[in-house]
Short mmCIF file of C-alpha atoms and ligand atoms in Angstrom, two decimals:
data_model
loop_
_atom_site.label_atom_id
_atom_site.label_comp_id
_atom_site.label_asym_id
_atom_site.label_seq_id
_atom_site.Cartn_x
_atom_site.Cartn_y
_atom_site.Cartn_z
CA MET Z 57 0.00 0.00 0.00
CA THR Z 58 1.39 3.38 -0.92
CA THR Z 59 1.58 6.36 1.37
CA SER Z 60 -0.97 8.34 -0.62
CA ALA Z 61 -3.37 5.40 -0.63
CA LEU Z 62 -2.92 5.11 3.11
CA ASN Z 63 -3.73 8.75 3.61
CA SER Z 64 -6.54 9.33 1.16
CA ASN Z 65 -9.36 7.97 3.30
CA ALA Z 66 -7.97 8.72 6.73
CA HIS Z 67 -9.76 10.98 9.17
CA PRO Z 68 -8.45 14.55 8.68
CA ALA Z 69 -7.66 14.77 12.41
CA LEU Z 70 -4.82 12.31 11.69
CA SER Z 71 -3.04 14.65 9.28
CA PRO Z 72 0.31 15.85 10.64
CA ALA Z 73 0.16 18.44 13.41
CA ARG Z 74 2.57 21.37 13.50
CA GLU Z 75 3.94 21.98 16.94
CA VAL Z 76 3.36 25.35 18.65
CA SER Z 77 6.80 26.02 20.03
CA ASP Z 78 5.96 29.56 21.19
CA GLU Z 79 2.99 29.80 23.49
CA ILE Z 80 -0.19 31.27 22.02
CA VAL Z 81 -3.33 32.66 23.66
CA LEU Z 82 -6.49 30.94 22.49
CA ASP Z 83 -9.76 32.51 21.41
CA VAL Z 84 -12.35 31.69 24.05
CA THR Z 85 -16.08 31.61 23.50
CA GLY Z 86 -18.25 31.32 26.58
CA GLN Z 87 -16.64 31.93 29.93
CA ILE Z 88 -13.90 29.98 31.67
CA PRO Z 89 -15.01 29.65 35.33
CA ALA Z 90 -12.87 31.69 37.71
CA GLU Z 91 -12.26 28.64 39.92
CA LEU Z 92 -10.91 26.61 36.98
CA ARG Z 93 -7.19 27.19 37.22
CA GLY Z 94 -4.28 24.94 36.34
CA THR Z 95 -2.69 23.07 33.45
CA LEU Z 96 -4.03 20.27 31.28
CA TYR Z 97 -1.29 18.21 29.67
CA ARG Z 98 -2.12 15.92 26.79
CA ASN Z 99 -0.18 13.33 24.83
CA GLY Z 100 -0.94 11.55 21.59
CA PRO Z 101 0.49 10.79 18.18
CA GLY Z 102 0.76 14.10 16.35
CA ARG Z 103 2.06 12.73 13.09
CA PHE Z 104 2.20 9.28 11.56
CA GLU Z 105 4.77 9.99 8.87
CA GLY Z 106 8.19 11.57 8.95
CA GLY Z 107 11.45 11.43 7.05
CA GLY Z 108 10.45 8.29 5.15
CA PHE Z 109 8.70 6.56 8.04
CA VAL Z 110 5.05 5.70 7.41
CA ALA Z 111 3.37 4.25 10.49
CA GLN Z 112 1.57 0.95 9.99
CA HIS Z 113 0.13 1.01 13.49
CA ALA Z 114 -1.66 3.71 15.49
CA PHE Z 115 0.88 3.42 18.29
CA ASP Z 116 3.76 4.36 15.99
CA GLY Z 117 2.84 8.04 15.63
CA ASP Z 118 5.23 10.54 17.21
CA GLY Z 119 4.23 11.76 20.67
CA LEU Z 120 3.08 15.39 20.72
CA ILE Z 121 2.86 16.87 24.21
CA SER Z 122 0.50 19.78 24.54
CA LYS Z 123 -0.46 22.02 27.41
CA PHE Z 124 -3.50 24.16 28.02
CA VAL Z 125 -2.77 26.65 30.78
CA ILE Z 126 -5.98 27.96 32.30
CA ASP Z 127 -5.65 31.06 34.46
CA GLY Z 128 -7.75 34.15 35.04
CA GLY Z 129 -10.34 33.11 32.49
CA ALA Z 130 -7.75 32.84 29.70
CA VAL Z 131 -6.19 29.81 28.04
CA ARG Z 132 -2.61 29.63 26.81
CA PHE Z 133 -1.41 26.79 24.58
CA GLN Z 134 1.85 25.21 23.56
CA SER Z 135 2.85 21.88 22.02
CA ARG Z 136 6.08 20.09 21.23
CA TYR Z 137 7.03 16.71 19.90
CA VAL Z 138 9.00 14.51 22.25
CA ARG Z 139 12.56 14.36 20.97
CA THR Z 140 12.83 10.57 20.95
CA SER Z 141 15.50 8.76 18.97
CA LYS Z 142 12.78 7.89 16.45
CA PHE Z 143 11.72 11.53 16.05
CA ARG Z 144 15.31 12.68 15.61
CA GLN Z 145 15.92 9.94 13.06
CA GLU Z 146 12.87 11.03 11.09
CA GLU Z 147 13.93 14.67 11.25
CA ALA Z 148 17.27 13.62 9.81
CA GLY Z 149 15.45 12.04 6.85
CA ASN Z 150 16.20 8.53 7.98
CA GLY Z 151 12.72 7.45 9.01
CA ALA Z 152 12.68 4.46 6.67
CA ALA Z 153 15.27 2.83 8.92
CA VAL Z 154 13.01 2.93 11.99
CA ARG Z 155 11.64 -0.33 13.33
CA GLY Z 156 8.23 0.41 14.85
CA MET Z 157 5.46 -1.62 16.44
CA GLY Z 158 4.07 -2.23 12.96
CA ASN Z 159 7.07 -1.41 10.76
CA GLN Z 160 10.07 -3.50 9.84
CA ARG Z 161 13.32 -1.96 8.73
CA PRO Z 162 14.25 -2.71 5.13
CA GLY Z 163 16.90 -5.41 4.86
CA GLY Z 164 15.13 -8.45 6.24
CA ILE Z 165 15.87 -10.33 9.44
CA LEU Z 166 19.43 -9.09 9.80
CA ALA Z 167 18.25 -5.49 9.80
CA ASN Z 168 15.65 -6.17 12.49
CA ILE Z 169 17.09 -8.84 14.75
CA GLY Z 170 17.65 -7.78 18.34
CA ARG Z 171 15.99 -4.38 17.92
CA PHE Z 172 13.19 -3.30 20.20
CA PRO Z 173 10.43 -1.35 18.42
CA ALA Z 174 11.18 2.36 18.56
CA ASP Z 175 9.56 4.32 21.35
CA SER Z 176 7.22 7.04 20.14
CA ALA Z 177 6.50 8.38 23.67
CA ASN Z 178 2.94 9.06 22.56
CA THR Z 179 0.52 7.63 25.11
CA HIS Z 180 0.27 9.54 28.39
CA ALA Z 181 1.53 12.69 30.07
CA VAL Z 182 1.60 12.48 33.87
CA VAL Z 183 2.80 14.84 36.57
CA GLN Z 184 4.28 13.79 39.88
CA ALA Z 185 6.92 15.20 42.21
CA ASN Z 186 7.23 18.30 40.03
CA ARG Z 187 8.09 16.14 37.04
CA LEU Z 188 6.22 15.76 33.73
CA LEU Z 189 6.69 12.35 32.11
CA ALA Z 190 5.76 11.22 28.60
CA LEU Z 191 5.02 7.50 28.59
CA SER Z 192 4.24 4.73 26.13
CA ASP Z 193 3.99 0.95 26.02
CA ALA Z 194 7.17 0.59 24.04
CA GLY Z 195 9.54 2.41 26.31
CA ARG Z 196 10.63 4.13 29.45
CA PRO Z 197 9.73 7.58 30.72
CA TRP Z 198 10.81 10.76 28.97
CA GLU Z 199 11.09 13.78 31.20
CA ILE Z 200 9.51 16.89 29.71
CA ASP Z 201 9.89 20.44 30.98
CA LEU Z 202 6.68 21.37 32.80
CA ASP Z 203 6.72 24.89 31.40
CA ASP Z 204 8.17 24.98 27.90
CA LEU Z 205 7.64 21.27 27.03
CA THR Z 206 11.18 20.73 25.81
CA THR Z 207 12.45 17.17 26.17
CA ARG Z 208 14.87 16.96 29.08
CA GLY Z 209 15.81 13.37 28.35
CA ALA Z 210 15.19 9.84 29.51
CA CYS Z 211 14.11 9.40 33.13
CA ASP Z 212 15.35 6.35 35.02
CA PHE Z 213 14.52 7.64 38.51
CA ASP Z 214 18.17 8.15 39.47
CA GLY Z 215 19.13 4.74 38.16
CA LYS Z 216 16.45 2.90 40.14
CA LEU Z 217 14.43 1.79 37.12
CA PRO Z 218 15.95 -1.56 36.06
CA VAL Z 219 17.83 -1.18 32.79
CA LEU Z 220 15.62 -3.36 30.59
CA SER Z 221 12.28 -2.84 32.31
CA ARG Z 222 9.46 -1.03 30.64
CA PHE Z 223 7.52 1.64 32.55
CA SER Z 224 3.95 1.29 31.39
CA PRO Z 225 1.85 4.22 30.21
CA HIS Z 226 -0.91 4.08 32.82
CA PRO Z 227 0.51 4.82 36.25
CA ARG Z 228 -2.04 5.21 39.02
CA PHE Z 229 -1.98 7.84 41.74
CA ASP Z 230 -3.17 7.24 45.27
CA PRO Z 231 -5.12 10.39 46.17
CA VAL Z 232 -4.46 9.91 49.89
CA THR Z 233 -0.74 9.13 49.90
CA GLY Z 234 0.31 10.97 46.73
CA GLU Z 235 2.23 7.89 45.62
CA MET Z 236 2.43 6.84 41.97
CA PHE Z 237 2.19 3.13 41.23
CA ASN Z 238 3.15 1.46 37.98
CA PHE Z 239 4.54 -1.71 36.47
CA GLY Z 240 6.90 -2.77 33.72
CA LEU Z 241 7.64 -6.05 31.99
CA ASP Z 242 11.17 -7.29 31.44
CA PHE Z 243 11.52 -9.94 28.72
CA THR Z 244 15.26 -10.46 29.01
CA PRO Z 245 15.21 -13.37 31.50
CA HIS Z 246 13.00 -15.21 29.02
CA LEU Z 247 15.04 -14.28 25.96
CA SER Z 248 18.38 -15.15 27.52
CA ALA Z 249 17.54 -18.22 29.60
CA LYS Z 250 13.90 -19.16 28.96
CA LEU Z 251 13.11 -18.00 32.49
CA PRO Z 252 9.70 -16.49 33.31
CA ILE Z 253 9.07 -12.95 32.19
CA THR Z 254 9.35 -10.53 35.08
CA MET Z 255 6.63 -8.05 35.90
CA HIS Z 256 8.14 -5.36 38.11
CA CYS Z 257 5.68 -3.46 40.31
CA TYR Z 258 6.80 0.05 41.18
CA ARG Z 259 5.92 2.66 43.76
CA VAL Z 260 7.16 6.21 43.30
CA ASP Z 261 6.91 8.12 46.55
CA ARG Z 262 5.85 11.76 46.94
CA ALA Z 263 9.43 12.87 46.54
CA GLY Z 264 9.73 11.07 43.20
CA ARG Z 265 11.89 8.18 44.42
CA LEU Z 266 11.18 4.84 42.73
CA HIS Z 267 10.92 1.66 44.78
CA THR Z 268 10.38 -1.84 43.42
CA GLN Z 269 7.37 -3.01 45.38
CA ALA Z 270 7.19 -6.56 44.07
CA THR Z 271 8.16 -8.76 41.15
CA VAL Z 272 5.71 -11.22 39.66
CA PRO Z 273 6.93 -14.02 37.38
CA LEU Z 274 4.76 -14.50 34.30
CA ARG Z 275 4.72 -17.50 32.02
CA TYR Z 276 3.65 -15.36 29.07
CA ALA Z 277 4.49 -11.89 27.81
CA TYR Z 278 1.05 -10.43 28.31
CA ILE Z 279 0.21 -7.29 26.38
CA GLN Z 280 -0.70 -5.41 29.49
CA HIS Z 281 -1.50 -1.78 28.77
CA ASP Z 282 -3.28 -0.76 31.95
CA PHE Z 283 -3.80 -1.78 35.58
CA ALA Z 284 -5.45 -0.37 38.68
CA ILE Z 285 -4.96 0.12 42.38
CA THR Z 286 -7.25 -0.31 45.35
CA GLU Z 287 -6.57 0.73 48.91
CA HIS Z 288 -4.59 -2.45 49.55
CA TYR Z 289 -3.72 -3.95 46.15
CA LEU Z 290 -2.18 -3.41 42.77
CA VAL Z 291 -4.68 -5.04 40.43
CA PHE Z 292 -3.69 -6.71 37.15
CA VAL Z 293 -6.20 -8.22 34.77
CA LEU Z 294 -4.05 -10.24 32.39
CA ALA Z 295 -6.13 -10.65 29.25
CA PRO Z 296 -5.07 -13.50 26.94
CA ILE Z 297 -3.18 -11.32 24.50
CA VAL Z 298 0.44 -12.36 24.43
CA LEU Z 299 3.60 -11.45 22.61
CA ASP Z 300 6.07 -14.02 21.39
CA PRO Z 301 9.21 -12.14 22.44
CA VAL Z 302 11.51 -14.53 20.59
CA GLN Z 303 9.71 -13.98 17.28
CA ALA Z 304 9.58 -10.25 17.86
CA MET Z 305 13.26 -9.98 18.77
CA LEU Z 306 14.46 -12.33 16.03
CA GLY Z 307 13.03 -9.83 13.60
CA LEU Z 308 10.90 -12.41 11.80
CA LYS Z 309 7.77 -10.35 12.33
CA THR Z 310 6.87 -6.91 13.53
CA ALA Z 311 6.21 -6.75 17.26
CA GLU Z 312 2.56 -6.20 16.48
CA ARG Z 313 2.38 -9.33 14.30
CA ALA Z 314 4.14 -11.32 17.02
CA MET Z 315 1.12 -10.74 19.27
CA SER Z 316 -1.69 -13.23 19.38
CA HIS Z 317 -5.02 -13.78 21.03
CA ARG Z 318 -4.93 -16.93 23.18
CA PRO Z 319 -8.41 -17.43 24.65
CA ASP Z 320 -7.30 -20.92 25.71
CA LEU Z 321 -5.20 -19.23 28.41
CA GLY Z 322 -8.23 -17.63 30.03
CA THR Z 323 -7.71 -14.43 31.99
CA LYS Z 324 -5.57 -14.23 35.08
CA ILE Z 325 -6.28 -11.61 37.73
CA VAL Z 326 -3.30 -10.85 39.94
CA LEU Z 327 -3.67 -8.95 43.22
CA VAL Z 328 -0.36 -7.69 44.57
CA PRO Z 329 -0.54 -6.43 48.18
CA ARG Z 330 0.64 -2.84 48.46
CA ALA Z 331 2.03 -3.60 51.89
CA GLY Z 332 4.15 -6.49 50.61
CA GLY Z 333 3.62 -10.20 50.89
CA ARG Z 334 2.49 -12.92 48.56
CA HIS Z 335 0.36 -12.02 45.55
CA ARG Z 336 -2.91 -13.75 44.79
CA GLU Z 337 -3.81 -15.18 41.36
CA ILE Z 338 -7.38 -15.80 40.24
CA GLU Z 339 -8.31 -17.54 36.99
CA CYS Z 340 -11.42 -16.63 35.02
CA PRO Z 341 -12.79 -17.04 31.48
CA PRO Z 342 -11.10 -14.99 28.76
CA LEU Z 343 -11.86 -11.30 29.00
CA MET Z 344 -10.76 -8.78 26.42
CA TYR Z 345 -10.17 -5.14 27.33
CA ILE Z 346 -7.57 -2.38 27.02
CA HIS Z 347 -8.47 0.19 29.67
CA ILE Z 348 -9.50 0.02 33.29
CA ASN Z 349 -11.37 2.98 34.68
CA ASN Z 350 -11.02 2.39 38.41
CA ALA Z 351 -10.97 -0.33 41.06
CA PHE Z 352 -11.87 -0.50 44.73
CA GLU Z 353 -12.56 -2.87 47.59
CA ASP Z 354 -16.12 -3.62 48.60
CA ARG Z 355 -16.63 -5.73 51.73
CA GLY Z 356 -13.75 -8.01 50.86
CA ASP Z 357 -14.47 -8.14 47.13
CA VAL Z 358 -12.28 -6.39 44.61
CA VAL Z 359 -14.29 -4.45 42.04
CA ILE Z 360 -12.69 -3.53 38.71
CA ASP Z 361 -14.46 -1.30 36.20
CA LEU Z 362 -13.12 -1.66 32.68
CA VAL Z 363 -14.14 -1.34 29.05
CA ARG Z 364 -14.87 -4.87 27.85
CA TYR Z 365 -14.65 -5.93 24.22
CA ASP Z 366 -16.57 -8.77 22.66
CA HIS Z 367 -13.80 -9.56 20.19
CA TYR Z 368 -10.04 -9.18 20.11
CA ASP Z 369 -10.22 -7.78 16.58
CA ASP Z 370 -12.49 -4.95 17.70
CA PHE Z 371 -9.47 -3.21 19.10
CA PHE Z 372 -6.35 -4.75 17.56
CA ASP Z 373 -7.43 -4.76 13.92
CA ARG Z 374 -8.58 -1.17 14.30
CA ALA Z 375 -5.25 -0.08 15.74
CA ARG Z 376 -3.43 -1.68 12.81
CA ASP Z 377 -5.81 -0.24 10.20
CA PHE Z 378 -6.19 3.08 11.96
CA ARG Z 379 -6.48 5.04 8.73
CA THR Z 380 -9.58 3.07 7.82
CA ARG Z 381 -12.58 4.80 9.32
CA SER Z 382 -14.31 2.66 11.89
CA VAL Z 383 -15.65 2.45 15.42
CA VAL Z 384 -13.37 1.60 18.33
CA GLY Z 385 -14.94 0.87 21.68
CA GLY Z 386 -16.16 -1.64 24.19
CA PHE Z 387 -18.74 -1.72 26.95
CA ALA Z 388 -18.43 -0.25 30.43
CA SER Z 389 -18.32 -3.34 32.56
CA ARG Z 390 -17.83 -4.29 36.21
CA VAL Z 391 -15.65 -7.24 37.18
CA ARG Z 392 -16.07 -8.42 40.75
CA VAL Z 393 -13.57 -10.77 42.40
CA GLY Z 394 -15.17 -12.44 45.40
CA THR Z 395 -13.39 -13.68 48.48
CA ALA Z 396 -13.70 -17.29 47.24
CA ASP Z 397 -12.10 -16.29 43.93
CA LYS Z 398 -15.46 -16.23 42.19
CA VAL Z 399 -15.36 -13.74 39.31
CA THR Z 400 -18.45 -12.11 37.85
CA VAL Z 401 -18.60 -9.74 34.90
CA GLU Z 402 -21.53 -7.43 34.32
CA ASP Z 403 -21.92 -4.75 31.65
CA PHE Z 404 -23.54 -1.54 32.74
CA SER Z 405 -23.58 0.07 29.33
CA ASP Z 406 -24.55 -1.19 25.89
CA GLN Z 407 -22.89 1.77 24.23
CA GLN Z 408 -19.44 1.41 22.66
CA THR Z 409 -17.07 3.82 24.38
CA GLU Z 410 -13.40 4.14 25.30
CA LEU Z 411 -10.87 6.24 27.24
CA PRO Z 412 -12.75 5.89 30.55
CA GLN Z 413 -12.10 8.43 33.27
CA HIS Z 414 -13.26 9.23 36.78
CA ASP Z 415 -12.64 11.80 39.50
CA TRP Z 416 -8.99 11.08 40.37
CA ARG Z 417 -9.71 11.93 44.01
CA ARG Z 418 -11.60 8.62 43.98
CA THR Z 419 -8.89 6.50 42.40
CA SER Z 420 -8.64 3.21 44.32
CA ARG Z 421 -11.77 4.05 46.33
CA GLU Z 422 -15.46 3.54 45.76
CA TYR Z 423 -16.78 6.00 43.21
CA ARG Z 424 -19.93 6.59 41.22
CA TYR Z 425 -19.33 8.39 37.94
CA GLY Z 426 -17.40 7.36 34.86
CA TYR Z 427 -16.74 9.66 31.93
CA HIS Z 428 -16.13 8.07 28.54
CA THR Z 429 -15.82 9.10 24.92
CA THR Z 430 -16.92 7.52 21.67
CA LEU Z 431 -14.35 6.91 18.95
CA ASP Z 432 -16.21 6.72 15.67
CA SER Z 433 -14.15 7.95 12.74
CA ARG Z 434 -16.58 7.00 9.98
CA PRO Z 435 -17.47 9.90 7.65
CA GLY Z 436 -19.95 12.24 9.31
CA ALA Z 437 -20.11 10.16 12.47
CA VAL Z 438 -21.39 11.81 15.62
CA ASN Z 439 -19.20 11.44 18.70
CA ARG Z 440 -20.10 11.95 22.31
CA ILE Z 441 -18.84 12.36 25.81
CA VAL Z 442 -20.81 9.86 27.87
CA LYS Z 443 -21.23 10.12 31.62
CA VAL Z 444 -22.11 6.77 33.16
CA ASP Z 445 -23.62 6.50 36.63
CA ALA Z 446 -22.44 3.21 38.12
CA HIS Z 447 -25.26 3.24 40.66
CA THR Z 448 -28.14 3.60 38.21
CA ALA Z 449 -26.49 2.82 34.83
CA ARG Z 450 -27.99 6.13 33.68
CA HIS Z 451 -26.15 7.76 30.77
CA VAL Z 452 -25.91 11.49 30.09
CA GLU Z 453 -24.33 12.53 26.81
CA HIS Z 454 -22.80 15.56 25.22
CA VAL Z 455 -23.27 15.24 21.48
CA PHE Z 456 -20.74 16.90 19.18
CA GLU Z 457 -21.10 17.94 15.56
CA PRO Z 458 -20.87 15.30 12.79
CA GLY Z 459 -17.27 14.51 11.88
CA ASP Z 460 -15.76 15.90 15.09
CA ALA Z 461 -13.18 13.73 16.86
CA VAL Z 462 -13.39 13.81 20.64
CA GLY Z 463 -10.66 13.08 23.15
CA GLU Z 464 -10.55 11.63 26.65
CA PRO Z 465 -12.62 13.63 29.18
CA ILE Z 466 -10.60 14.73 32.20
CA PHE Z 467 -12.59 15.61 35.31
CA VAL Z 468 -11.48 18.66 37.30
CA PRO Z 469 -13.21 19.27 40.65
CA ARG Z 470 -14.59 22.72 41.43
CA SER Z 471 -12.44 22.76 44.56
CA ALA Z 472 -10.33 20.27 46.50
CA THR Z 473 -13.28 19.53 48.77
CA ALA Z 474 -16.07 19.58 46.17
CA ALA Z 475 -18.31 16.53 45.96
CA GLU Z 476 -17.66 13.86 43.35
CA ASP Z 477 -18.97 15.09 40.00
CA ASP Z 478 -19.02 18.76 41.09
CA GLY Z 479 -16.65 20.19 38.53
CA TRP Z 480 -15.85 20.22 34.83
CA LEU Z 481 -14.90 17.87 32.05
CA LEU Z 482 -12.02 19.08 29.89
CA THR Z 483 -11.73 17.47 26.50
CA VAL Z 484 -9.83 18.21 23.31
CA VAL Z 485 -12.04 18.17 20.24
CA TYR Z 486 -11.08 18.20 16.58
CA ILE Z 487 -13.69 20.48 14.97
CA ALA Z 488 -14.22 19.01 11.53
CA ALA Z 489 -15.97 22.04 10.01
CA GLU Z 490 -13.01 24.27 10.89
CA HIS Z 491 -10.16 21.72 10.62
CA ARG Z 492 -8.80 22.89 13.93
CA SER Z 493 -8.79 21.77 17.53
CA ALA Z 494 -10.23 23.23 20.68
CA LEU Z 495 -10.40 22.69 24.39
CA VAL Z 496 -14.02 22.19 25.39
CA VAL Z 497 -15.17 22.72 28.98
CA LEU Z 498 -18.36 20.90 30.01
CA ASP Z 499 -20.31 20.92 33.24
CA ALA Z 500 -19.62 17.46 34.69
CA ARG Z 501 -22.92 17.44 36.55
CA ASP Z 502 -24.82 17.78 33.31
CA PRO Z 503 -22.56 17.34 30.28
CA SER Z 504 -25.57 17.38 27.94
CA ARG Z 505 -25.71 21.16 28.32
CA ALA Z 506 -23.94 23.52 25.91
CA PRO Z 507 -20.22 23.87 26.65
CA ILE Z 508 -19.32 26.35 29.37
CA ALA Z 509 -16.38 27.48 27.26
CA VAL Z 510 -14.56 26.58 24.07
CA ALA Z 511 -10.93 27.66 23.56
CA ARG Z 512 -9.97 27.36 19.89
CA LEU Z 513 -6.52 26.90 18.38
CA ASP Z 514 -5.56 28.27 15.00
CA ARG Z 515 -4.66 24.75 13.86
CA HIS Z 516 -5.46 21.13 14.50
CA PHE Z 517 -3.95 18.17 16.23
CA PHE Z 518 -5.26 14.67 16.85
CA PRO Z 519 -7.07 14.70 20.26
CA GLY Z 520 -4.63 12.03 21.40
CA PHE Z 521 -4.78 9.30 23.96
CA HIS Z 522 -4.29 10.39 27.57
CA GLY Z 523 -3.37 13.29 29.79
CA SER Z 524 -3.52 14.87 33.23
CA PHE Z 525 -4.67 18.02 34.92
CA THR Z 526 -2.65 19.69 37.63
CA SER Z 527 -3.54 22.76 39.67
CA ARG Z 528 -0.06 24.15 39.01
CA VAL Z 529 -0.20 26.96 36.45
CA ALA Z 530 2.63 26.37 33.99
CA ALA Z 531 4.84 29.37 33.29
CA SER Z 532 4.89 30.93 29.85
FE1 FE2 L 782 -4.26 3.82 27.26
#
């Protein structure tokens, strides 16, 4: 398939984004609430082609970090690509030599053997201990300047992150302790000596120091994108999607083609005690998902809310064929692990959504409201922000204009002590009619109402994958 053929039918939001290296002030319609003050950081693939590289997988687009600084009723904006090795190689005109998740280097096995897929740093932007990190599945953290978004370099937490461990793109933050939890797989014991794959569980304390909390041996290299925490556990739902690390590293196939769906393995739920001690493993029928919204403990049960897919292909084929317009999404679903290891799964939505969010002050604790988005890129499709009430299964939607692409909704409370749901939803929207992007502010209590404010850019960028809000106002 040629580049032009790849691009001709793609959603226009996927066309390459120009970075905004000097901060700009956005045009605001409506009124930004006076109490809404802080910085929204976003991350996502901003371009899928560069210097001869043409991404064959959605996760191979170059990470574009953006910031919306909200202060005094005004919104300032800036964006920069993460200066990964891949980005620099593309800028030097040598993109064809990049091995991605879905791209092989020209030259056959010898040109690919032993090479990890390049890190695009395109999945999440998180803030902790006065540090902004760009994260992805394929790599380790990149530290980004909180104010001007320049790439400071790789972050290994003062050498504490094991050399060959990943640092996954969905860390979780305990709202009570301020700790950041995460995990990372290390394939090298398996590749070098056929030993089990190691899943490192990490805790980063308030001061930004990384501690290895536990290591869990895994028989398979699970494609594990997300996890959750409760008050007492790190919670892993290991769906039966596995990578053959030998095939991937021998260069016989792309990393993406070395993945397979193995429903015969079932799903393994692993509960790792935060206080240390032996982890617990629970087997259940195969369950396919990518994102977890939240988890909590309920009278001895562990409750995990995730977006469940009926079929493996509903996500993985779409990610590979991301330029083909289609619907990506699963069903908001509640998984309950009982004290006798009984697992039940119950959908509480029949609408296909993704990128689930909640009030981060409720992370790891019982909560009520989920905020999702729809990802329908078909021509003229109507996308929505969907608020889901876990108590009543009631849905409230904000409906955007046909053709608009809508990003993850981030909840911001009205104040530190405001009730759950008393605040705003911030989401980046690609406005199809104007071929530009905007920050849209919705009332979280009733997102069906007209936006409270819309802050428009003079250009577009893909709404991206994930991001974070912090009350710190970034400097210009
Ligand atoms: Fe994700």
